[in-house]
DNA sequence: CTCGTGACTCCCG
DNA sequence: TCGGGAGCCACGA
């Protein structure tokens, strides 16, 4: 049993298509908290261990990996590249090409 | 229950 | 362009 927010976030993460990415902010908005990006990150981290979520498909607002440079970020990058995502020169991801927006019953905007 | 922590983001100089 | 401060709040100890 988890909180509604957590459940919603998990639900959204699971809907991210293969080869696509989204941001913490977008997920937070869909979870009901436009500034709950930190919670998304925390939940994502925590839940990915338990629910085996594709955490590597979530990046920050700049389209970049949030993890500190080093092994963790390298791992995420390699996972994304394995799905066909091409990184820009500055290691960012092109939103026009790869950004995915949850289709879930939103439509309010 | 309380407390510290944080894979973020926005706003203001 | 960049840095600091604030907001937000679930999770784990």
Coordinates of C-alpha atoms (C1' of nucleotides) in Angstrom, one line a residue, chain A residues 5-6 38-39 42 46 50, chain C residues 6-12:
Chain A
X5 CA 0.8 10.3 -5.2
X6 CA 3.2 7.5 -5.2
X38 CA 11.6 16.5 -5.6
X39 CA 9.0 14.1 -4.3
X42 CA 12.5 10.6 -4.1
X46 CA 12.7 4.6 -3.6
X50 CA 10.7 -2.1 -5.2
Chain C
dA6 C1' 12.3 29.0 -1.1
dG7 C1' 8.6 25.8 -2.0
dC8 C1' 6.9 21.0 -1.9
dC9 C1' 6.2 16.7 0.8
dA10 C1' 7.0 11.3 0.8
dC11 C1' 10.2 8.1 2.6
dG12 C1' 13.2 5.9 6.0

